[in-house]
Amino acid sequence: MTQTAQAIDILIGGSGQPQRLRLDRANRHGLVAGATGTGKTVTLQILAQGLSDAGVPVFAADVKGDLSGVAAPGEPGEKMLARARSMNLDLFPEAAPTLFWDLFGEKGHPIRATVSEMGPLLIARMLELNDVQEGVLSVVFRAADEEGLLLLDLKDLQAALTFAAENAAALGARYGNVSTATVATIQRKLLVLEDQGGARLFGEPALNLADFMRRDEKGRGYVSILAADRLIAAPRLYATFLLWLMSELFEVLPEVGDVDRPRLAFFFDEAHLLFRDAPKSLLEKIEQVVRLIRSKGVGIYFVTQNPADIPDAVLGQLGNRIQHALRAYTPADQKGLRAAANSFRANPEFNTAEAIQGLGVGEALVSVLDEKGAPTVVQKTLIRPPVSRLGPLSPAERAAVLGASPVRGLYEAAVDRESAFEVLRARAETPVREEARATPPAPPRAPARQPTPRAPAAGRGRQTLTETFAKQFLRTLASAAGREILRGVLGGMRRR
């Protein structure tokens, strides 16, 4: 399946008329939809390996674990060979260069972001905060920025929240009401996030996006696969992380305009999780990223069961569409089926809605963008067989791929450099020690004697807001509430 650098398209499949995805239109985004078990994962695998062979790096979330087979040569059976012959296609088993990633660091290289990089909007989404709680979280981020406090991991964020609670009056006078009860609610939700394993997402070394855009010695793009079979159990964490990744690509990559092939293709499986219960402000951000990121040379492909899962404003920007079978058992299913059928450029030879219901496993309706950027008439298509393995790698095979990885050793060891938590703790200890040295010991056996007033520490003027908080923070840690916060922080560190 290896293609030359001059390749201009990727064979998707065909039954009479081949269907090909043009590389110079692959950054116009796409949709792979269909009910469970209809062949979406195989289609994703074909697209990923075809793009890789054409020199395009790929990122894909692997929710079921099956996509890992792209890292091993295929073993085509008789049915697969027969399908290839019907397309006049020769199958040469071949693996794609692959990088495995895992937020939990178990099935791939650890993948991390800093709290500051994630930002208050996405963390509020991850924690399922309401508007008031999100506003308080934004104040916490602003106060940390103005005090020069780095927010790298969750213990830094917990310390910054304690900062807000202990200085609620001062912060409220400047930014608006900061309720200690609201801060406590956010802290409790952070503990829930830690229990879901979210603490592993935050920290350093943070992901270098250049490692998602690598090519091997043959010029093939690496297929970066995120192990998401465990992550999907926390759907809000899964969706927010992938949204952050898309946003980072949008912010970091320079404009390139129209290119002969994408710089990166991004596949978002279970895409409905990105939009479910999302507030209007977040939906607008997603729409903006999808609309503008194609000029950065990035193609985004949403993988979901029904096109109705995608908001119309986003769906209208997905030019390349592959629709596997849908079943319409309920009125809601029938509405989704009509929406899927109406999104295609009609073919006079068949009824699109009826065709979608009649598709078999490994069949799809396909419409792609032509050389002018217009969608082609929808065609019934047999999806081509892949040249890599259908099904997951064994643990030993995955370990071998990780052992040969070009990023091996770059992310495995976490780094805990000085940041908000350490700075505040150090500043809290310093004035307490100075006060202790400046206070003369009480004379023995003189209980009735008035205590000697303590002199202020030499050379110290008015305390800054950070120093005031630092004292209070250290004292809070000695209380029952403070010890609970400390246990939450240390618990995150131990799990990481």
Coordinates of C-alpha atoms in Angstrom, one line a residue:
M1 CA 0.0 0.0 0.0
T2 CA 3.0 2.3 0.3
Q3 CA 2.6 5.3 -2.0
T4 CA 5.2 7.5 -3.5
A5 CA 5.7 11.1 -2.6
Q6 CA 3.9 12.0 -5.8
A7 CA 0.7 10.2 -4.7
I8 CA -2.3 12.5 -5.1
D9 CA -5.1 10.4 -3.6
I10 CA -6.0 7.4 -1.3
L11 CA -8.1 4.5 -2.5
I12 CA -11.2 4.1 -0.2
G13 CA -12.8 1.4 -2.1
G14 CA -15.2 0.8 -5.0
S15 CA -17.7 -1.4 -6.7
G16 CA -17.4 -0.5 -10.3
Q17 CA -16.2 3.1 -9.8
P18 CA -13.3 3.6 -7.4
Q19 CA -13.7 6.1 -4.7
R20 CA -10.6 8.1 -3.8
L21 CA -9.8 10.8 -1.3
R22 CA -7.8 13.6 -2.9
L23 CA -4.8 14.5 -0.7
D24 CA -5.1 18.2 -1.7
R25 CA -8.7 18.1 -0.3
A26 CA -8.0 16.0 2.8
N27 CA -7.6 19.1 5.0
R28 CA -11.2 20.0 4.3
H29 CA -12.2 17.6 7.1
G30 CA -14.4 14.6 7.0
L31 CA -16.9 12.3 8.7
V32 CA -17.0 8.6 9.2
A33 CA -20.4 7.5 10.5
G34 CA -22.4 4.3 11.1
A35 CA -23.9 2.0 13.6
T36 CA -21.7 -0.2 15.9
G37 CA -20.3 -3.1 14.0
T38 CA -20.7 -1.8 10.5
G39 CA -17.0 -1.3 9.7
K40 CA -16.1 2.3 10.9
T41 CA -12.8 1.1 12.6
V42 CA -11.6 -0.6 9.4
T43 CA -12.4 2.5 7.4
L44 CA -10.5 4.6 9.9
Q45 CA -7.5 2.2 9.6
I46 CA -7.5 2.4 5.8
L47 CA -7.5 6.2 5.9
A48 CA -4.9 6.4 8.5
Q49 CA -2.5 4.1 6.7
G50 CA -3.2 5.6 3.4
L51 CA -2.4 9.1 4.7
S52 CA 0.7 7.7 6.5
D53 CA 2.0 6.2 3.2
A54 CA 1.5 9.5 1.5
G55 CA 3.8 11.2 4.1
V56 CA 1.0 12.6 6.3
P57 CA 1.3 12.1 10.1
V58 CA -1.9 10.9 11.7
F59 CA -3.3 11.2 15.2
A60 CA -6.2 8.9 16.2
A61 CA -8.0 7.9 19.4
D62 CA -8.4 4.2 19.8
V63 CA -11.5 3.6 21.9
K64 CA -11.8 -0.2 21.4
G65 CA -8.2 -1.1 21.0
D66 CA -8.6 -2.5 17.5
L67 CA -6.8 0.3 15.7
S68 CA -3.5 -0.9 17.2
G69 CA -3.3 -3.5 14.4
V70 CA -2.1 -0.8 12.1
A71 CA 1.3 -1.4 13.6
A72 CA 1.5 -5.0 12.3
P73 CA 1.4 -6.4 8.8
G74 CA -1.9 -7.9 7.8
E75 CA -2.8 -11.6 7.3
P76 CA -5.5 -11.5 4.6
G77 CA -7.9 -14.4 4.5
E78 CA -9.7 -15.7 1.5
K79 CA -12.7 -13.3 1.8
M80 CA -10.4 -10.3 2.0
L81 CA -8.3 -11.5 -1.0
A82 CA -11.5 -12.1 -2.9
R83 CA -12.6 -8.5 -2.2
A84 CA -9.2 -7.2 -3.3
R85 CA -9.4 -9.1 -6.5
S86 CA -12.9 -7.7 -7.2
M87 CA -11.2 -4.2 -7.1
N88 CA -8.2 -5.3 -9.2
L89 CA -6.1 -4.6 -6.1
D90 CA -3.0 -6.4 -5.1
L91 CA -2.5 -6.8 -1.3
F92 CA 1.0 -6.5 0.1
P93 CA 0.9 -6.8 3.9
E94 CA 2.6 -3.9 5.6
A95 CA 2.6 -2.2 8.9
A96 CA 2.5 1.6 9.3
P97 CA 5.1 3.4 11.5
T98 CA 3.3 3.8 14.8
L99 CA 3.6 5.7 18.1
F100 CA 1.5 4.6 21.1
W101 CA 0.3 7.1 23.7
D102 CA -1.6 6.7 26.9
L103 CA -2.7 9.3 29.4
F104 CA -2.2 6.7 32.1
G105 CA 1.2 5.6 30.8
E106 CA 0.3 1.9 30.6
K107 CA -0.2 1.2 26.9
G108 CA 1.9 4.0 25.5
H109 CA 4.1 6.9 26.2
P110 CA 2.6 9.2 28.9
I111 CA 1.0 12.3 27.5
R112 CA 0.6 15.4 29.7
A113 CA -0.4 19.0 29.5
T114 CA 0.1 21.8 32.1
V115 CA -2.9 23.3 34.0
S116 CA -2.0 26.7 32.5
E117 CA -2.0 25.3 29.0
M118 CA -5.4 23.7 29.4
G119 CA -6.8 27.0 30.7
P120 CA -10.0 27.7 32.8
L121 CA -12.5 27.2 30.0
L122 CA -11.5 23.6 29.3
I123 CA -10.9 22.7 32.9
A124 CA -14.3 24.0 33.8
R125 CA -15.7 21.8 31.0
M126 CA -13.8 18.8 32.4
L127 CA -15.1 19.4 35.9
E128 CA -18.6 20.1 34.7
L129 CA -18.7 23.5 36.4
N130 CA -21.6 25.9 36.1
D131 CA -21.2 29.5 35.0
V132 CA -20.6 30.9 38.5
Q133 CA -18.0 28.2 39.3
E134 CA -16.3 28.8 35.9
G135 CA -16.1 32.5 36.7
V136 CA -14.4 31.9 40.0
L137 CA -12.0 29.5 38.4
S138 CA -11.1 32.2 35.9
V139 CA -10.4 34.6 38.8
V140 CA -8.1 32.0 40.3
F141 CA -6.1 31.7 37.0
R142 CA -5.9 35.5 36.7
A143 CA -4.7 35.9 40.3
A144 CA -2.0 33.2 39.8
D145 CA -0.8 34.9 36.6
E146 CA -0.5 38.3 38.4
E147 CA 1.4 36.7 41.3
G148 CA 3.8 34.9 38.9
L149 CA 2.6 31.5 40.1
L150 CA 3.1 28.6 37.6
L151 CA 0.1 26.2 37.4
L152 CA 1.6 23.0 36.2
D153 CA -0.2 20.2 37.9
L154 CA -3.3 19.6 40.1
K155 CA -1.6 20.3 43.3
D156 CA -0.7 23.8 42.0
L157 CA -4.3 24.3 41.1
Q158 CA -5.4 23.2 44.6
A159 CA -2.9 25.6 46.2
A160 CA -4.2 28.4 44.0
L161 CA -7.8 27.6 45.0
T162 CA -6.8 27.8 48.6
F163 CA -5.2 31.1 47.8
A164 CA -8.6 32.3 46.5
A165 CA -10.5 31.0 49.5
E166 CA -8.2 32.7 52.1
N167 CA -8.2 36.0 50.2
A168 CA -11.8 35.9 49.0
A169 CA -12.5 39.5 50.2
A170 CA -9.4 41.0 48.5
L171 CA -10.0 39.1 45.2
G172 CA -13.8 39.8 45.3
A173 CA -13.2 43.6 45.6
R174 CA -11.1 43.4 42.5
Y175 CA -12.8 40.9 40.3
G176 CA -16.3 40.4 41.8
N177 CA -17.7 38.0 44.4
V178 CA -15.5 35.0 45.1
S179 CA -17.4 32.7 47.4
T180 CA -15.4 30.3 49.6
A181 CA -18.3 27.8 49.2
T182 CA -17.8 27.9 45.4
V183 CA -14.1 27.4 45.8
A184 CA -14.8 24.4 48.0
T185 CA -17.1 22.9 45.4
I186 CA -14.4 23.2 42.7
Q187 CA -11.9 21.6 45.0
R188 CA -14.2 18.6 45.6
K189 CA -14.7 18.2 41.8
L190 CA -10.9 18.2 41.5
L191 CA -10.8 15.3 43.8
V192 CA -13.3 13.4 41.7
L193 CA -11.1 14.2 38.6
E194 CA -8.1 12.7 40.4
D195 CA -10.0 9.6 41.3
Q196 CA -10.7 9.2 37.5
G197 CA -7.0 9.4 36.8
G198 CA -7.1 13.0 35.6
A199 CA -4.1 14.0 37.7
R200 CA -1.9 12.0 35.3
L201 CA -2.9 14.4 32.5
F202 CA -1.4 17.4 34.2
G203 CA 2.3 18.0 34.7
E204 CA 5.6 17.9 32.9
P205 CA 7.2 17.1 30.6
A206 CA 4.3 18.4 28.5
L207 CA 3.6 17.1 25.1
N208 CA 5.7 18.5 22.3
L209 CA 3.3 18.7 19.3
A210 CA 6.2 18.1 17.0
D211 CA 6.3 14.5 18.1
F212 CA 2.9 14.1 16.6
M213 CA 4.2 15.2 13.2
R214 CA 7.1 12.8 12.7
R215 CA 8.0 10.9 9.6
D216 CA 10.2 7.7 9.3
E217 CA 13.2 7.2 7.2
K218 CA 11.0 6.3 4.2
G219 CA 9.1 9.5 4.4
R220 CA 6.0 7.9 5.8
G221 CA 4.0 9.8 8.5
Y222 CA 3.8 8.2 11.9
V223 CA 0.4 7.1 13.1
S224 CA 0.0 8.3 16.7
I225 CA -2.5 6.2 18.5
L226 CA -4.0 7.3 21.8
A227 CA -5.1 4.3 24.0
A228 CA -8.6 5.4 25.0
D229 CA -10.2 2.2 26.0
R230 CA -9.8 3.1 29.7
L231 CA -10.0 6.9 29.2
I232 CA -13.4 6.6 27.5
A233 CA -14.8 5.6 30.9
A234 CA -14.4 9.3 31.9
P235 CA -16.0 10.8 28.7
R236 CA -15.8 14.4 29.8
L237 CA -12.0 14.0 30.4
Y238 CA -11.6 12.2 27.1
A239 CA -13.5 14.8 25.1
T240 CA -11.9 17.8 26.8
F241 CA -8.4 16.4 26.3
L242 CA -8.9 15.9 22.6
L243 CA -10.5 19.4 22.3
W244 CA -7.4 20.8 24.0
L245 CA -5.2 19.0 21.5
M246 CA -7.1 20.4 18.6
S247 CA -6.9 23.9 20.1
E248 CA -3.1 23.6 20.7
L249 CA -2.6 22.6 17.0
F250 CA -4.7 25.6 16.0
E251 CA -2.7 28.0 18.2
V252 CA 0.8 26.7 17.5
L253 CA 0.9 25.8 13.8
P254 CA 1.6 28.6 11.3
E255 CA -0.7 29.4 8.4
V256 CA 0.1 27.4 5.2
G257 CA -2.9 28.0 3.1
D258 CA -3.8 25.4 0.4
V259 CA -1.3 22.5 0.4
D260 CA -0.9 19.4 -1.8
R261 CA -1.5 17.2 1.3
P262 CA -2.2 17.9 5.0
R263 CA 0.5 18.4 7.6
L264 CA -1.5 16.3 10.0
A265 CA -4.8 14.3 10.0
F266 CA -6.7 14.2 13.3
F267 CA -9.3 11.5 13.9
F268 CA -11.7 12.0 16.7
D269 CA -13.6 8.8 17.6
E270 CA -16.8 8.9 19.6
A271 CA -17.1 12.5 18.5
H272 CA -20.6 13.0 19.9
L273 CA -18.9 13.3 23.4
L274 CA -17.3 16.5 22.3
F275 CA -20.7 18.2 21.7
R276 CA -22.9 16.6 24.4
D277 CA -24.1 19.2 26.9
A278 CA -21.4 21.7 25.7
P279 CA -22.2 25.3 26.6
K280 CA -22.7 27.8 23.7
S281 CA -19.3 29.4 24.3
L282 CA -17.5 26.1 23.9
L283 CA -19.5 25.1 20.8
E284 CA -18.5 28.5 19.3
K285 CA -14.9 27.7 20.0
I286 CA -15.1 24.3 18.5
E287 CA -16.7 25.7 15.4
Q288 CA -14.0 28.3 15.1
V289 CA -11.2 25.8 15.4
V290 CA -12.7 23.5 12.8
R291 CA -13.4 26.3 10.4
L292 CA -9.9 27.8 10.6
I293 CA -7.5 25.0 11.3
R294 CA -7.6 23.7 7.7
S295 CA -5.5 26.8 6.8
K296 CA -2.9 25.4 9.2
G297 CA -2.8 22.2 7.1
V298 CA -4.7 20.0 9.6
G299 CA -7.6 17.8 8.5
I300 CA -10.1 16.8 11.3
Y301 CA -12.2 13.7 10.8
F302 CA -15.1 13.0 13.2
V303 CA -16.0 9.4 13.8
T304 CA -19.5 8.8 15.3
Q305 CA -22.6 6.7 14.9
N306 CA -24.9 9.3 13.4
P307 CA -24.3 12.6 11.6
A308 CA -27.0 14.0 13.8
D309 CA -24.5 13.8 16.7
I310 CA -22.6 16.7 15.0
P311 CA -24.0 20.3 15.2
D312 CA -25.0 21.7 11.8
A313 CA -22.4 24.5 12.0
V314 CA -19.6 21.9 12.2
L315 CA -21.2 19.3 10.0
G316 CA -21.4 21.8 7.2
Q317 CA -17.6 22.0 7.2
L318 CA -17.0 18.3 6.7
G319 CA -16.5 17.8 3.0
N320 CA -15.4 14.2 2.8
R321 CA -18.0 11.8 4.0
I322 CA -18.2 8.0 4.5
Q323 CA -21.5 6.7 5.8
H324 CA -21.8 3.1 6.9
A325 CA -25.2 1.5 7.7
L326 CA -27.7 3.0 10.1
R327 CA -30.8 1.4 11.6
A328 CA -34.0 3.3 12.2
Y329 CA -36.0 1.6 14.9
T330 CA -37.4 4.7 16.6
P331 CA -38.6 8.2 15.5
A332 CA -35.4 9.7 16.7
D333 CA -33.4 7.1 14.6
Q334 CA -35.6 7.9 11.6
K335 CA -34.9 11.6 12.0
G336 CA -31.2 10.9 12.2
L337 CA -31.4 8.7 9.1
R338 CA -33.1 11.5 7.1
A339 CA -30.4 14.0 8.3
A340 CA -27.7 11.6 7.1
A341 CA -29.3 11.1 3.7
N342 CA -29.9 14.8 3.2
S343 CA -26.3 15.6 3.8
F344 CA -25.2 13.9 0.6
R345 CA -25.4 15.1 -3.0
A346 CA -28.1 12.8 -4.3
N347 CA -27.5 10.0 -6.8
P348 CA -30.5 9.6 -9.2
E349 CA -29.8 5.8 -9.3
F350 CA -31.0 5.1 -5.8
N351 CA -32.8 6.4 -2.7
T352 CA -30.1 7.5 -0.3
A353 CA -32.1 6.9 2.9
E354 CA -33.0 3.4 1.8
A355 CA -29.5 2.7 0.7
I356 CA -28.1 3.6 4.1
Q357 CA -30.3 1.1 5.8
G358 CA -29.5 -1.7 3.4
L359 CA -25.7 -1.4 3.6
G360 CA -23.8 -4.5 4.8
V361 CA -20.7 -4.7 6.9
G362 CA -17.8 -3.2 5.0
E363 CA -20.0 -1.2 2.7
A364 CA -20.6 2.5 2.8
L365 CA -22.0 5.5 0.9
V366 CA -19.1 7.8 -0.1
S367 CA -18.9 11.4 -1.2
V368 CA -15.6 13.2 -1.4
L369 CA -14.5 16.6 -2.6
D370 CA -13.4 16.8 -6.2
E371 CA -10.6 18.9 -7.7
K372 CA -12.8 22.0 -7.5
G373 CA -13.7 21.4 -3.9
A374 CA -17.3 20.4 -4.7
P375 CA -18.8 17.2 -3.2
T376 CA -19.1 14.3 -5.6
V377 CA -22.4 12.4 -6.2
V378 CA -22.8 9.8 -3.4
Q379 CA -21.8 6.3 -4.5
K380 CA -22.3 2.8 -3.0
T381 CA -18.9 1.6 -2.1
L382 CA -17.2 -1.6 -1.0
I383 CA -14.5 -0.5 1.4
R384 CA -11.0 -1.8 0.4
P385 CA -9.2 -4.4 2.6
P386 CA -6.4 -3.0 4.8
V387 CA -2.8 -4.2 4.4
S388 CA -2.2 -4.0 8.1
R389 CA -3.7 -6.3 10.7
L390 CA -7.4 -6.4 11.5
G391 CA -7.6 -6.5 15.3
P392 CA -5.4 -5.5 18.2
L393 CA -1.7 -6.1 18.9
S394 CA -0.8 -8.5 21.7
P395 CA 0.9 -6.9 24.8
A396 CA 4.2 -8.2 23.7
E397 CA 3.9 -6.8 20.3
R398 CA 2.9 -3.4 21.7
A399 CA 5.9 -3.5 24.0
A400 CA 8.2 -4.1 21.1
V401 CA 6.8 -1.1 19.2
L402 CA 7.3 1.0 22.3
G403 CA 10.8 -0.2 22.7
A404 CA 11.7 0.9 19.2
S405 CA 9.9 4.2 19.4
P406 CA 11.8 7.4 18.4
V407 CA 10.4 9.2 21.5
R408 CA 11.3 6.5 23.9
G409 CA 12.5 8.0 27.2
L410 CA 11.3 11.5 26.5
Y411 CA 8.1 11.4 28.5
E412 CA 8.3 8.4 30.8
A413 CA 9.8 10.2 33.8
A414 CA 7.6 13.0 35.3
V415 CA 9.3 16.2 36.2
D416 CA 8.1 18.2 39.3
R417 CA 9.9 21.5 39.1
E418 CA 9.2 24.5 41.3
S419 CA 5.7 25.9 40.7
A420 CA 2.8 27.4 42.6
F421 CA 2.6 24.8 45.3
E422 CA 6.4 24.9 46.1
V423 CA 6.7 28.7 45.9
L424 CA 3.8 29.3 48.3
R425 CA 5.0 26.7 50.7
A426 CA 8.5 28.2 50.7
R427 CA 7.2 31.7 51.2
A428 CA 5.0 30.5 54.0
E429 CA 7.8 28.9 55.9
T430 CA 10.2 31.9 55.7
P431 CA 8.2 34.5 57.6
V432 CA 7.2 32.0 60.3
R433 CA 10.8 31.1 60.9
E434 CA 11.8 34.8 61.0
E435 CA 9.0 35.5 63.6
A436 CA 10.2 32.6 65.7
R437 CA 13.8 33.9 65.7
A438 CA 12.7 37.5 66.5
T439 CA 10.6 36.4 69.5
P440 CA 12.6 36.2 72.8
P441 CA 11.9 33.1 74.9
A442 CA 9.6 33.7 77.9
P443 CA 11.3 33.9 81.3
P444 CA 10.8 30.7 83.4
R445 CA 8.3 30.6 86.2
A446 CA 6.8 34.0 85.5
P447 CA 3.2 33.3 84.5
A448 CA 1.9 36.7 85.6
R449 CA 4.5 38.6 83.6
Q450 CA 3.2 40.4 80.5
P451 CA 4.6 39.0 77.3
T452 CA 7.2 41.1 75.5
P453 CA 5.9 42.6 72.3
R454 CA 7.5 40.9 69.3
A455 CA 9.6 43.1 67.0
P456 CA 8.9 43.0 63.3
A457 CA 11.4 41.1 61.1
A458 CA 14.3 43.3 60.1
G459 CA 14.2 44.8 56.7
R460 CA 10.6 43.7 55.9
G461 CA 8.0 46.2 54.7
R462 CA 4.4 45.7 53.8
Q463 CA 3.5 42.1 53.0
T464 CA 2.4 41.2 49.4
L465 CA -0.8 39.4 48.7
T466 CA 1.2 36.2 48.1
E467 CA 3.1 36.5 51.5
T468 CA -0.2 37.1 53.3
F469 CA -1.7 34.0 51.7
A470 CA 1.5 32.0 52.3
K471 CA 1.2 32.4 56.1
Q472 CA -2.5 31.5 56.0
F473 CA -1.8 28.6 53.7
L474 CA 0.8 27.0 56.0
R475 CA -1.6 27.4 59.0
T476 CA -4.4 26.0 57.0
L477 CA -2.4 22.9 56.3
A478 CA -2.2 22.3 60.1
S479 CA -6.0 22.3 60.4
A480 CA -8.3 19.3 59.5
A481 CA -9.4 21.0 56.3
G482 CA -5.8 21.7 55.4
R483 CA -4.7 18.2 56.0
E484 CA -7.5 17.0 53.7
I485 CA -6.2 19.3 50.9
L486 CA -2.7 18.0 51.4
R487 CA -3.9 14.4 51.2
G488 CA -5.6 15.2 48.0
V489 CA -2.5 16.7 46.5
L490 CA -0.2 13.9 47.7
G491 CA -2.7 11.3 46.5
G492 CA -2.4 12.7 43.0
M493 CA 1.4 12.7 43.2
R494 CA 1.4 9.0 44.4
R495 CA -0.9 7.9 41.6
R496 CA 1.3 9.8 39.1

